[in-house]
């Protein structure tokens, strides 16, 4: 298929090349310079010998926390590089993470990277979410087409959940192209139902990283990383939610019971 008349595609293609050349991190795939004065547009990328994180998940159905941490820490290094350069990857999923034969992690595919400086100057426009990645996309990008580093954090949290359990923290919507109306349609599923051997603090950590409301997530990627290492810290910072959030049915049962007692008491007093 030819895209010579598709200016939006060409701008995105050139932006992807520029991103790969601009970012310097051992955990981000490099895009190498191509021959000058060529009449064709193409990418020359570094060769990565290894497997995708998707294949790693298939090969490791019940991995240890340590093995997951080693991979996640490297992904966070890559994402912090994007953040320092005012960029958001926006398509973090197992297929876009490569693991070399030496265990080094590299983030690939920059086709949907948001470059804030280009957005401000009008050289980049808001684009639709990546097709086929809905299960990993944060609600604010999916619903409002808004994204920042916490958008990538959400996707990473989903990946960590899937690495540990083989499942997703939120049930996929019935239709592939369905766009929810609000973040209220996202209902977190405890990872303990898939891996009862995992400590409870892991569930707390992943629930916070994948909060549908972005302001409720960790304030920094480094905080997410620290929480995966230090269970005492994440448990201490998490306040016990009110009863109406933990068990609304039980709350209303208590309220109804109290009201019933009041009504019966008033009836008894009036009958005297």
Coordinates of C-alpha atoms in Angstrom, one line a residue:
X1 CA 0.0 0.0 0.0
X2 CA 1.3 3.4 -0.9
X3 CA 1.2 6.4 1.4
X4 CA 2.9 9.1 -0.7
X5 CA -0.3 11.2 -0.6
X6 CA -1.1 10.6 3.1
X7 CA 0.5 13.5 4.8
X8 CA -0.6 12.4 8.3
X9 CA 1.0 9.0 7.8
X10 CA 4.2 10.6 6.5
X11 CA 4.5 13.0 9.4
X12 CA 4.0 10.1 11.8
X13 CA 6.5 8.0 10.0
X14 CA 9.2 10.7 10.1
X15 CA 8.3 11.5 13.8
X16 CA 8.9 7.9 14.7
X17 CA 12.3 8.0 13.1
X18 CA 13.1 11.3 14.9
X19 CA 12.1 9.8 18.3
X20 CA 14.2 6.7 17.7
X21 CA 17.2 8.9 16.9
X22 CA 16.7 11.4 19.7
X23 CA 16.3 9.2 22.7
X24 CA 19.4 7.7 24.3
X25 CA 18.8 4.7 26.5
X26 CA 20.0 1.1 26.4
X27 CA 16.3 0.2 26.9
X28 CA 14.9 2.0 23.9
X29 CA 15.4 0.7 20.4
X30 CA 17.7 2.9 18.3
X31 CA 16.7 4.1 14.9
X32 CA 19.9 4.5 12.8
X33 CA 20.6 7.1 10.2
X34 CA 19.5 6.2 6.7
X35 CA 21.3 7.0 3.5
X36 CA 21.0 10.7 2.4
X37 CA 19.4 11.8 -0.8
X38 CA 17.3 8.6 -1.1
X39 CA 13.9 8.9 -2.8
X40 CA 12.4 6.4 -0.3
X41 CA 11.3 6.8 3.3
X42 CA 12.3 3.8 5.5
X43 CA 13.6 3.1 9.0
X44 CA 16.9 1.4 9.8
X45 CA 16.5 0.0 13.3
X46 CA 19.0 -1.8 15.5
X47 CA 18.8 -5.6 15.4
X48 CA 17.4 -7.1 18.6
X49 CA 18.0 -10.8 19.0
X50 CA 15.6 -12.2 21.5
X51 CA 11.8 -12.6 22.2
X52 CA 8.9 -10.3 22.8
X53 CA 7.5 -9.9 26.3
X54 CA 4.3 -11.6 24.9
X55 CA 6.3 -14.8 24.3
X56 CA 8.0 -14.4 27.7
X57 CA 4.6 -14.4 29.3
X58 CA 3.6 -17.6 27.4
X59 CA 6.9 -19.3 28.4
X60 CA 6.7 -18.2 32.1
X61 CA 3.1 -18.8 33.3
X62 CA 3.9 -18.4 37.0
X63 CA 7.0 -16.3 37.3
X64 CA 8.7 -15.2 40.5
X65 CA 8.4 -11.6 41.7
X66 CA 12.2 -11.1 41.3
X67 CA 12.1 -12.1 37.6
X68 CA 9.2 -9.7 37.0
X69 CA 10.9 -6.9 38.8
X70 CA 14.1 -7.3 36.7
X71 CA 12.1 -6.7 33.6
X72 CA 9.9 -3.9 35.0
X73 CA 12.8 -1.9 36.3
X74 CA 14.3 -1.7 32.8
X75 CA 10.9 -0.7 31.3
X76 CA 10.7 2.1 33.8
X77 CA 14.2 3.3 32.9
X78 CA 12.9 3.6 29.3
X79 CA 9.7 5.3 30.2
X80 CA 11.5 7.8 32.4
X81 CA 13.7 8.7 29.4
X82 CA 10.5 9.4 27.4
X83 CA 9.2 11.5 30.3
X84 CA 12.4 13.6 30.6
X85 CA 12.0 14.4 27.0
X86 CA 8.3 15.4 27.3
X87 CA 7.1 12.4 25.4
X88 CA 4.5 9.7 26.2
X89 CA 4.8 6.3 24.5
X90 CA 1.1 5.6 24.6
X91 CA 1.3 2.0 23.2
X92 CA 2.9 0.0 26.0
X93 CA 1.9 -3.7 25.6
X94 CA 3.8 -7.0 25.7
X95 CA 4.2 -7.0 21.9
X96 CA 6.2 -3.7 22.1
X97 CA 8.7 -4.9 24.7
X98 CA 11.6 -7.0 23.5
X99 CA 13.9 -9.1 25.8
X100 CA 17.3 -9.9 24.3
X101 CA 19.1 -13.2 24.7
X102 CA 21.1 -11.5 27.5
X103 CA 18.0 -10.4 29.4
X104 CA 18.2 -6.8 28.4
X105 CA 14.8 -5.1 27.8
X106 CA 14.2 -2.8 24.9
X107 CA 11.0 -0.7 24.2
X108 CA 10.1 -0.6 20.5
X109 CA 7.4 1.0 18.2
X110 CA 7.2 4.8 18.4
X111 CA 4.3 5.2 16.0
X112 CA 2.0 6.7 18.6
X113 CA 4.5 8.6 20.7
X114 CA 3.2 11.9 21.8
X115 CA 5.8 14.7 21.6
X116 CA 4.5 17.6 23.7
X117 CA 6.6 20.2 22.0
X118 CA 5.2 19.2 18.6
X119 CA 1.7 19.1 19.9
X120 CA 2.1 22.7 21.2
X121 CA 3.4 24.0 17.9
X122 CA 0.7 22.2 15.9
X123 CA 3.1 19.9 14.1
X124 CA 1.5 16.9 15.8
X125 CA -2.2 16.5 16.1
X126 CA -4.2 14.3 18.6
X127 CA -4.5 10.8 17.1
X128 CA -6.8 7.9 17.9
X129 CA -5.7 5.2 20.3
X130 CA -3.6 2.4 18.9
X131 CA -5.8 -0.3 17.3
X132 CA -5.6 -3.7 19.0
X133 CA -4.2 -2.2 22.3
X134 CA -7.5 -1.4 24.0
X135 CA -6.9 -3.7 27.0
X136 CA -3.7 -1.8 27.9
X137 CA -4.9 1.8 27.3
X138 CA -5.6 4.1 30.2
X139 CA -9.2 5.5 30.4
X140 CA -8.1 9.1 29.9
X141 CA -6.5 8.3 26.5
X142 CA -9.3 6.0 25.5
X143 CA -12.1 8.4 26.5
X144 CA -10.7 11.9 26.4
X145 CA -7.6 11.5 24.1
X146 CA -5.5 12.9 26.9
X147 CA -2.2 11.4 28.0
X148 CA 0.8 12.0 30.2
X149 CA 3.4 9.7 32.0
X150 CA 0.6 8.2 34.1
X151 CA -1.0 6.9 31.0
X152 CA 2.1 4.8 30.4
X153 CA 2.1 3.9 34.1
X154 CA -1.4 2.4 33.7
X155 CA -0.3 0.3 30.7
X156 CA 2.8 -0.9 32.6
X157 CA 0.7 -1.8 35.6
X158 CA -1.6 -3.9 33.3
X159 CA 1.5 -5.6 31.9
X160 CA 2.9 -6.4 35.4
X161 CA -0.5 -7.9 36.4
X162 CA -0.5 -10.0 33.2
X163 CA 3.1 -11.1 33.7
X164 CA 2.3 -12.4 37.2
X165 CA -1.1 -13.9 36.5
X166 CA -1.6 -14.4 32.8
X167 CA -4.9 -12.4 33.1
X168 CA -5.9 -8.7 32.9
X169 CA -6.9 -6.4 35.8
X170 CA -10.0 -5.3 34.0
X171 CA -12.4 -7.5 32.0
X172 CA -12.2 -6.7 28.3
X173 CA -15.2 -4.9 26.9
X174 CA -17.7 -7.0 24.8
X175 CA -16.9 -5.2 21.6
X176 CA -13.4 -4.5 20.3
X177 CA -14.2 -0.9 19.3
X178 CA -16.3 -0.1 22.3
X179 CA -15.4 3.3 24.0
X180 CA -16.6 3.5 27.6
X181 CA -18.4 6.7 28.7
X182 CA -16.4 7.1 31.9
X183 CA -13.7 5.6 34.1
X184 CA -16.6 4.2 36.2
X185 CA -16.9 1.4 33.8
X186 CA -13.5 0.0 34.8
X187 CA -13.8 -2.5 37.7
X188 CA -10.5 -3.9 39.1
X189 CA -10.2 -7.6 39.7
X190 CA -8.0 -8.8 42.5
X191 CA -4.9 -10.6 41.3
X192 CA -5.3 -13.0 44.3
X193 CA -8.1 -14.8 42.4
X194 CA -5.4 -16.0 39.9
X195 CA -2.3 -16.2 42.1
X196 CA -3.3 -16.9 45.8
X197 CA 0.4 -17.3 46.6
X198 CA 1.1 -13.6 45.9
X199 CA 1.2 -11.3 48.9
X200 CA -1.7 -8.9 49.4
X201 CA 0.6 -5.8 49.0
X202 CA 1.2 -6.7 45.4
X203 CA -2.5 -6.3 44.8
X204 CA -2.5 -3.0 46.5
X205 CA 0.4 -1.8 44.4
X206 CA -1.1 -2.9 41.0
X207 CA -4.5 -1.5 41.9
X208 CA -3.0 1.9 42.5
X209 CA -0.9 1.8 39.3
X210 CA -3.9 0.9 37.3
X211 CA -6.4 3.2 38.9
X212 CA -9.0 4.3 36.3
X213 CA -8.7 7.9 37.6
X214 CA -5.1 9.0 36.8
X215 CA -4.8 11.4 39.7
X216 CA -5.2 8.4 42.0
X217 CA -2.2 6.5 40.6
X218 CA 1.4 6.9 41.8
X219 CA 2.8 10.4 41.5
X220 CA 5.9 9.1 39.8
X221 CA 7.2 6.0 38.0
X222 CA 9.9 5.8 40.6
X223 CA 7.2 5.5 43.3
X224 CA 5.7 2.6 41.4
X225 CA 9.1 0.9 41.2
X226 CA 9.7 1.5 44.9
X227 CA 6.3 0.1 45.8
X228 CA 7.2 -3.2 44.0
X229 CA 10.3 -3.4 46.2
X230 CA 9.1 -2.2 49.5
X231 CA 5.8 -3.7 50.7
X232 CA 5.9 -1.8 54.0
X233 CA 5.9 1.5 52.2
X234 CA 2.9 0.8 49.9
X235 CA 0.9 -0.7 52.8
X236 CA 1.6 2.3 55.1
X237 CA 0.7 4.9 52.5
X238 CA -2.6 3.2 51.5
X239 CA -5.4 4.4 53.7
X240 CA -8.2 1.9 54.4
X241 CA -11.1 3.0 52.1
X242 CA -14.5 3.9 53.7
X243 CA -17.1 1.2 54.1
X244 CA -19.2 2.6 51.3
X245 CA -16.3 1.8 48.9
X246 CA -15.3 -1.5 50.4
X247 CA -18.8 -3.0 50.8
X248 CA -21.7 -0.6 49.9
X249 CA -24.3 -3.4 50.3
X250 CA -23.2 -4.0 53.9
X251 CA -23.3 -0.3 54.6
X252 CA -26.9 0.1 53.4
X253 CA -27.9 -3.0 55.4
X254 CA -26.5 -1.4 58.5
X255 CA -28.3 1.9 57.7
X256 CA -31.5 0.1 57.1
X257 CA -31.2 -1.9 60.3
X258 CA -30.6 1.3 62.3
X259 CA -33.6 3.1 60.7
X260 CA -35.8 0.1 61.4
X261 CA -34.7 0.2 65.1
X262 CA -35.5 3.9 65.2
X263 CA -39.0 3.4 63.6
X264 CA -39.8 0.5 66.0
X265 CA -38.7 2.6 69.0
X266 CA -40.8 5.5 67.9
X267 CA -43.8 3.3 67.4
X268 CA -43.3 1.7 70.8
X269 CA -43.1 5.2 72.5
X270 CA -46.2 6.4 70.7
X271 CA -48.2 3.3 71.7
X272 CA -47.5 3.9 75.4

